[in-house]
XYZ file of C-alpha atoms in Angstrom:
398
model
C 17.775 -9.855 -20.034
C 16.585 -13.237 -21.317
C 14.160 -15.706 -19.776
C 17.082 -18.071 -19.195
C 18.926 -15.366 -17.253
C 15.946 -14.892 -14.951
C 15.521 -18.623 -14.405
C 19.145 -19.192 -13.379
C 19.457 -16.095 -11.194
C 18.815 -15.819 -7.468
C 16.093 -13.208 -7.926
C 13.060 -13.611 -10.152
C 14.023 -10.417 -12.014
C 17.815 -10.698 -11.785
C 19.439 -9.161 -14.841
C 16.556 -6.737 -15.399
C 17.770 -3.129 -15.671
C 15.298 -0.523 -14.416
C 15.394 3.282 -14.436
C 13.210 4.938 -11.786
C 12.224 8.542 -12.578
C 9.374 8.742 -10.053
C 9.416 11.426 -7.397
C 7.017 10.432 -4.607
C 5.607 7.246 -3.104
C 5.407 5.791 -6.617
C 9.041 4.902 -5.871
C 7.692 1.852 -4.047
C 7.219 0.251 -7.477
C 10.968 0.341 -8.098
C 11.684 -0.926 -4.612
C 9.504 -4.006 -5.202
C 11.286 -4.699 -8.491
C 14.629 -4.355 -6.689
C 13.524 -6.859 -4.062
C 12.705 -9.245 -6.898
C 16.307 -8.967 -8.058
C 16.181 -6.157 -10.624
C 19.026 -3.638 -10.897
C 17.122 -0.401 -10.204
C 18.697 3.029 -10.684
C 16.948 6.073 -9.231
C 17.386 9.085 -11.529
C 17.439 12.203 -9.326
C 17.625 15.963 -9.917
C 20.753 17.727 -8.618
C 19.245 18.478 -5.201
C 17.840 14.992 -4.792
C 14.408 13.489 -5.305
C 11.579 15.089 -3.312
C 11.189 12.149 -0.924
C 14.662 12.897 0.469
C 13.165 16.077 1.887
C 9.940 14.607 3.306
C 9.668 13.350 6.859
C 9.714 11.602 9.130
C 13.457 12.017 9.584
C 15.935 10.046 11.640
C 15.936 11.621 15.091
C 18.629 14.259 15.458
C 19.730 13.952 11.827
C 19.374 16.205 8.790
C 20.482 16.298 5.186
C 19.505 14.363 2.061
C 19.946 10.893 3.581
C 17.991 11.288 6.843
C 14.451 10.764 5.534
C 13.020 7.469 6.740
C 10.378 7.721 4.003
C 13.060 7.952 1.325
C 14.926 4.990 2.774
C 11.719 2.937 2.937
C 10.810 3.645 -0.700
C 14.282 3.255 -2.189
C 15.906 0.341 -0.415
C 18.116 -1.664 -2.759
C 18.421 0.956 -5.503
C 21.450 2.790 -6.841
C 21.283 6.455 -7.827
C 22.439 8.773 -10.574
C 21.996 12.556 -10.749
C 20.683 14.041 -14.001
C 18.992 17.402 -14.503
C 16.312 16.529 -17.046
C 15.615 20.230 -17.630
C 18.951 20.417 -19.471
C 20.097 18.862 -22.732
C 23.032 17.240 -20.957
C 20.713 15.665 -18.374
C 18.393 14.314 -21.045
C 21.377 12.970 -22.976
C 22.481 11.155 -19.817
C 19.012 9.660 -19.447
C 18.901 8.567 -23.091
C 22.261 6.846 -22.709
C 20.934 4.967 -19.679
C 17.654 4.157 -21.443
C 19.476 2.530 -24.364
C 20.813 -0.090 -21.947
C 17.664 -0.420 -19.810
C 14.784 -2.870 -19.947
C 12.280 -0.803 -17.940
C 11.695 2.877 -17.196
C 9.222 3.986 -14.502
C 8.021 7.590 -14.492
C 5.334 9.766 -12.918
C 5.357 13.078 -14.796
C 2.270 14.615 -16.388
C 1.923 13.583 -20.060
C 2.333 17.179 -21.284
C 5.478 17.601 -19.180
C 7.007 14.489 -20.728
C 6.206 15.740 -24.212
C 7.838 19.104 -23.394
C 11.001 17.365 -22.228
C 10.996 14.804 -25.026
C 10.527 11.989 -22.512
C 7.139 10.682 -23.638
C 6.729 7.065 -24.706
C 7.153 7.812 -28.420
C 10.449 9.619 -27.766
C 11.750 6.920 -25.429
C 10.746 4.217 -27.883
C 12.893 5.939 -30.507
C 15.832 5.585 -28.108
C 15.117 1.936 -27.224
C 12.256 0.248 -29.031
C 12.191 -2.719 -26.615
C 11.883 -0.515 -23.525
C 8.961 -1.154 -21.171
C 7.768 2.250 -19.922
C 5.514 2.319 -16.857
C 3.712 5.617 -16.235
C 2.119 6.192 -12.812
C 0.045 9.382 -12.891
C -2.964 10.733 -10.972
C -5.502 10.083 -13.750
C -3.752 8.178 -16.518
C -2.446 9.208 -19.932
C -5.751 10.230 -21.523
C -9.203 11.558 -20.696
C -10.334 15.017 -19.525
C -8.304 14.799 -16.288
C -5.072 13.531 -17.874
C -3.319 16.880 -17.517
C -4.492 17.594 -13.984
C -2.183 17.510 -10.999
C -3.169 15.474 -7.969
C -1.620 14.105 -4.813
C -2.615 11.096 -2.722
C -5.522 12.877 -1.021
C -6.914 14.097 -4.354
C -6.776 10.561 -5.771
C -8.582 9.166 -2.722
C -11.227 11.903 -2.956
C -11.913 11.509 -6.682
C -11.617 7.729 -6.415
C -14.490 7.609 -3.903
C -12.332 6.137 -1.153
C -12.142 9.276 0.985
C -15.931 9.601 1.212
C -16.196 6.263 3.026
C -13.669 7.093 5.766
C -14.562 8.733 9.062
C -17.663 9.192 11.201
C -21.129 9.447 9.666
C -21.836 12.876 11.191
C -18.456 14.411 10.360
C -16.385 15.265 7.308
C -14.559 12.433 5.479
C -11.171 11.392 6.862
C -8.316 10.071 4.749
C -6.210 7.030 5.537
C -2.710 7.728 6.911
C 0.218 7.701 4.529
C 0.126 7.664 0.730
C -2.232 4.710 0.436
C -3.451 5.554 -3.080
C 0.076 6.018 -4.417
C 1.320 2.854 -2.726
C -1.584 0.866 -4.184
C -0.797 2.234 -7.644
C 2.889 1.410 -7.166
C 2.099 -2.208 -6.327
C -0.195 -2.574 -9.344
C 2.509 -0.959 -11.467
C 5.146 -3.428 -10.269
C 2.935 -6.392 -11.153
C 2.002 -4.937 -14.551
C 5.652 -4.153 -15.295
C 6.765 -7.708 -14.547
C 4.004 -9.053 -16.809
C 5.001 -6.643 -19.593
C 8.648 -7.737 -19.358
C 7.554 -11.353 -19.635
C 5.363 -10.485 -22.628
C 8.206 -8.694 -24.421
C 10.452 -11.727 -23.971
C 7.642 -14.033 -25.059
C 7.459 -12.190 -28.404
C 11.102 -11.430 -29.305
C 10.365 -11.276 -33.001
C 8.240 -8.130 -32.835
C 11.077 -6.166 -31.209
C 8.626 -3.891 -29.444
C 8.447 -2.661 -25.872
C 5.267 -1.875 -23.959
C 3.687 1.181 -22.331
C 1.965 0.540 -18.976
C -0.518 3.278 -18.040
C -1.353 3.248 -14.298
C -3.961 5.661 -12.924
C -3.740 6.349 -9.180
C -7.450 7.231 -9.135
C -8.353 3.870 -10.668
C -5.971 2.025 -8.358
C -7.606 3.352 -5.186
C -11.116 2.904 -6.620
C -10.401 -0.829 -6.516
C -10.820 -0.530 -2.732
C -14.477 0.503 -2.859
C -15.590 -3.140 -2.548
C -19.360 -3.256 -3.277
C -20.052 0.474 -2.842
C -20.228 1.026 -6.611
C -22.617 -1.881 -7.147
C -24.952 -0.674 -4.392
C -24.980 2.804 -5.932
C -25.666 1.453 -9.420
C -28.137 -1.348 -8.662
C -29.991 -0.024 -5.625
C -29.410 3.702 -5.848
C -27.977 3.785 -2.319
C -24.759 5.482 -1.264
C -22.811 3.681 1.434
C -22.485 5.870 4.511
C -19.429 6.372 6.650
C -19.393 4.033 9.637
C -16.440 5.187 11.698
C -15.990 2.802 14.609
C -19.698 2.290 15.209
C -21.432 -1.045 14.822
C -22.717 -1.800 11.330
C -25.228 -4.016 13.054
C -25.460 -5.298 16.601
C -22.211 -7.058 17.524
C -20.296 -6.026 14.397
C -17.825 -3.207 14.944
C -15.064 -1.771 17.114
C -15.290 -2.292 20.875
C -13.048 -1.006 23.679
C -10.983 -3.359 25.816
C -8.479 -3.121 28.656
C -5.526 -2.043 26.507
C -7.095 -0.648 23.348
C -9.749 -1.836 20.924
C -10.852 -4.974 19.128
C -12.953 -5.574 16.028
C -15.656 -8.168 16.580
C -18.231 -9.825 14.332
C -20.509 -11.540 16.834
C -22.846 -12.632 14.062
C -20.044 -13.908 11.838
C -20.454 -13.749 8.080
C -24.007 -14.732 7.165
C -24.109 -17.697 9.541
C -26.318 -17.837 12.654
C -24.050 -20.297 14.456
C -21.627 -17.463 15.197
C -24.290 -15.535 17.098
C -25.121 -18.628 19.111
C -21.439 -19.277 19.891
C -20.954 -15.632 20.843
C -23.902 -15.751 23.230
C -22.626 -19.001 24.782
C -19.233 -17.353 25.358
C -20.809 -14.497 27.299
C -23.056 -16.876 29.248
C -20.090 -19.079 30.196
C -18.308 -15.971 31.488
C -21.447 -15.045 33.464
C -21.778 -11.675 31.772
C -24.810 -9.793 33.158
C -27.798 -9.648 30.781
C -26.137 -12.061 28.312
C -29.279 -14.203 28.374
C -31.126 -11.358 26.626
C -29.142 -12.160 23.479
C -30.872 -15.547 23.208
C -34.234 -13.965 22.370
C -35.599 -14.716 18.846
C -35.443 -11.035 17.861
C -31.645 -11.225 17.658
C -31.941 -13.547 14.652
C -33.903 -10.868 12.772
C -31.550 -8.917 10.468
C -33.849 -5.892 10.475
C -33.846 -5.768 14.275
C -30.091 -6.123 14.728
C -29.628 -3.210 12.319
C -31.567 -0.852 14.618
C -30.038 1.634 17.041
C -31.838 -0.114 19.894
C -30.169 -3.456 19.143
C -26.718 -1.881 18.711
C -27.032 -0.005 22.001
C -28.218 -3.060 23.937
C -25.393 -5.262 22.615
C -22.830 -2.562 23.419
C -24.144 -2.242 26.986
C -23.906 -6.017 27.495
C -20.582 -6.686 25.767
C -18.480 -3.653 26.712
C -18.148 -4.300 30.485
C -16.915 -7.790 29.545
C -14.404 -6.543 26.941
C -13.092 -3.712 29.139
C -12.019 -6.234 31.769
C -9.771 -8.088 29.294
C -6.795 -7.311 27.076
C -6.735 -7.551 23.299
C -4.651 -10.709 23.522
C -6.982 -12.356 26.040
C -10.086 -11.608 23.975
C -8.377 -12.790 20.791
C -7.230 -16.089 22.312
C -10.624 -16.827 23.865
C -12.452 -15.994 20.638
C -10.075 -18.178 18.609
C -10.762 -21.125 20.905
C -14.465 -20.693 20.155
C -13.823 -20.053 16.428
C -15.310 -16.575 16.640
C -14.199 -13.749 14.280
C -12.478 -11.258 16.596
C -9.186 -9.480 16.059
C -7.109 -6.953 18.011
C -6.771 -3.406 16.672
C -2.982 -3.369 16.579
C -0.999 -0.181 17.058
C 2.203 0.266 15.004
C 4.121 -0.836 18.121
C 2.013 -4.013 18.251
C 2.752 -4.709 14.583
C 6.503 -4.430 15.168
C 6.225 -7.051 17.928
C 3.889 -9.363 15.962
C 4.892 -13.011 16.377
C 3.278 -13.808 13.022
C 5.339 -11.227 11.146
C 8.476 -12.238 13.042
C 7.956 -15.877 12.050
C 7.784 -14.854 8.388
C 10.800 -12.499 8.684
C 8.678 -9.641 7.363
C 10.838 -6.898 8.849
C 14.321 -6.437 7.457
C 17.316 -4.599 8.870
C 18.124 -1.346 7.080
C 20.923 1.148 7.582
C 22.091 4.640 6.677
C 25.886 4.186 6.702
C 26.797 7.885 6.583
C 24.660 8.538 9.681
C 25.704 5.318 11.433
C 22.047 4.434 11.868
C 20.282 1.071 11.710
C 16.587 0.278 11.994
C 13.949 -2.247 10.997
C 11.831 -1.653 7.926
C 8.858 -3.535 6.375
C 9.828 -6.049 3.722
C 8.000 -7.215 0.601
C 4.279 -8.050 0.957
C 4.829 -11.520 -0.533
C 7.277 -14.422 -0.413
C 8.625 -16.576 -3.228
C 9.990 -20.084 -2.778
C 12.496 -20.615 -5.601
C 13.566 -16.968 -5.966
C 13.417 -15.312 -2.519
C 13.127 -11.539 -2.278
C 16.414 -9.735 -1.720
C 17.037 -8.429 1.803
C 18.561 -5.082 0.845
C 19.946 -2.994 3.704
C 20.627 0.441 2.218
C 19.108 3.090 -0.036
C 21.329 5.288 -2.236
C 23.012 8.210 -0.478
C 23.859 11.679 -1.730
C 26.735 13.885 -0.532
C 25.984 15.658 2.749
C 26.171 19.106 1.119
C 22.920 18.411 -0.783
C 20.102 20.070 1.176
C 16.429 20.786 0.699
C 15.638 24.043 -1.013
């Protein structure tokens, strides 16, 4: 692919040929590249990639094409079967790699060396190939050879420790959040590497992108690392409790909301919040006008949190998420509904931006909505693919 090809094509990466050897949620990297216009081929073992055999599955359906997870991760790709444990399978891969621009993989470094699929070996096949490796801990270091799934990456990345209630064990986020984060970083890095290769055609060299899932999820620690390093304090798990009075999760008529009555470092929010409750004639709201509520030390106490909860909760329980959100927006107060997945599907904001796309499994005569790309591009819109690659029905999980 040349830069001119990409400029003239409908997709930003049209003409780019990608081989996807990943086997779990790292496959989201290839899906993003496909949505940007790349021609992505999923290289699968004879019985299908592992995500074909992971749920959730289409209700009442079975077989290698029924996994909704697989369809989500592989929309817009084609597929080829190659057993990389055999010489014939590796020969098939090498033939594909000679014509490819990018190869994405997620095997352990030692496993790739055993199979002759490490970067040095692939570079000998195609010296301009961009190889993107997404592994639990990266290509080097004492943990490079260790196995690890999403939960392990979140635990060793520090992210797991911060989730859950303060008096209970840590709780992980739903889904493969660490792997999906790594996949998104990998897609961005891959696109940059492709651009860099084309920017330096004379050197004739590809690039090796080394993505660590542990490092990718550690990006989500916000300021926890700085507090630990500079102040010697370890951030504690908060759960749904208030971090300080008026800042946290509160119940309402049809679920929960997240509210920051004090705003973000600005006292005017507290005043506006108090005026809201006074206008609605909330019992005891006048207590929140006392000078002590402007004292950061006081509003961090259990007493302050309890008193605010007792005043605010009867008010919030009498109203829906939508009602509280609309009223808070009118007063320019930071409050948001805690949406359920069903709420997200019906979001007017996401509908306006056409975030959900129609997908289908032709062999099962099934159609459903699926989340689209997490970004939009003006001159080269993301492709609205409808199907993931299918395998013959006789392929089943072992």
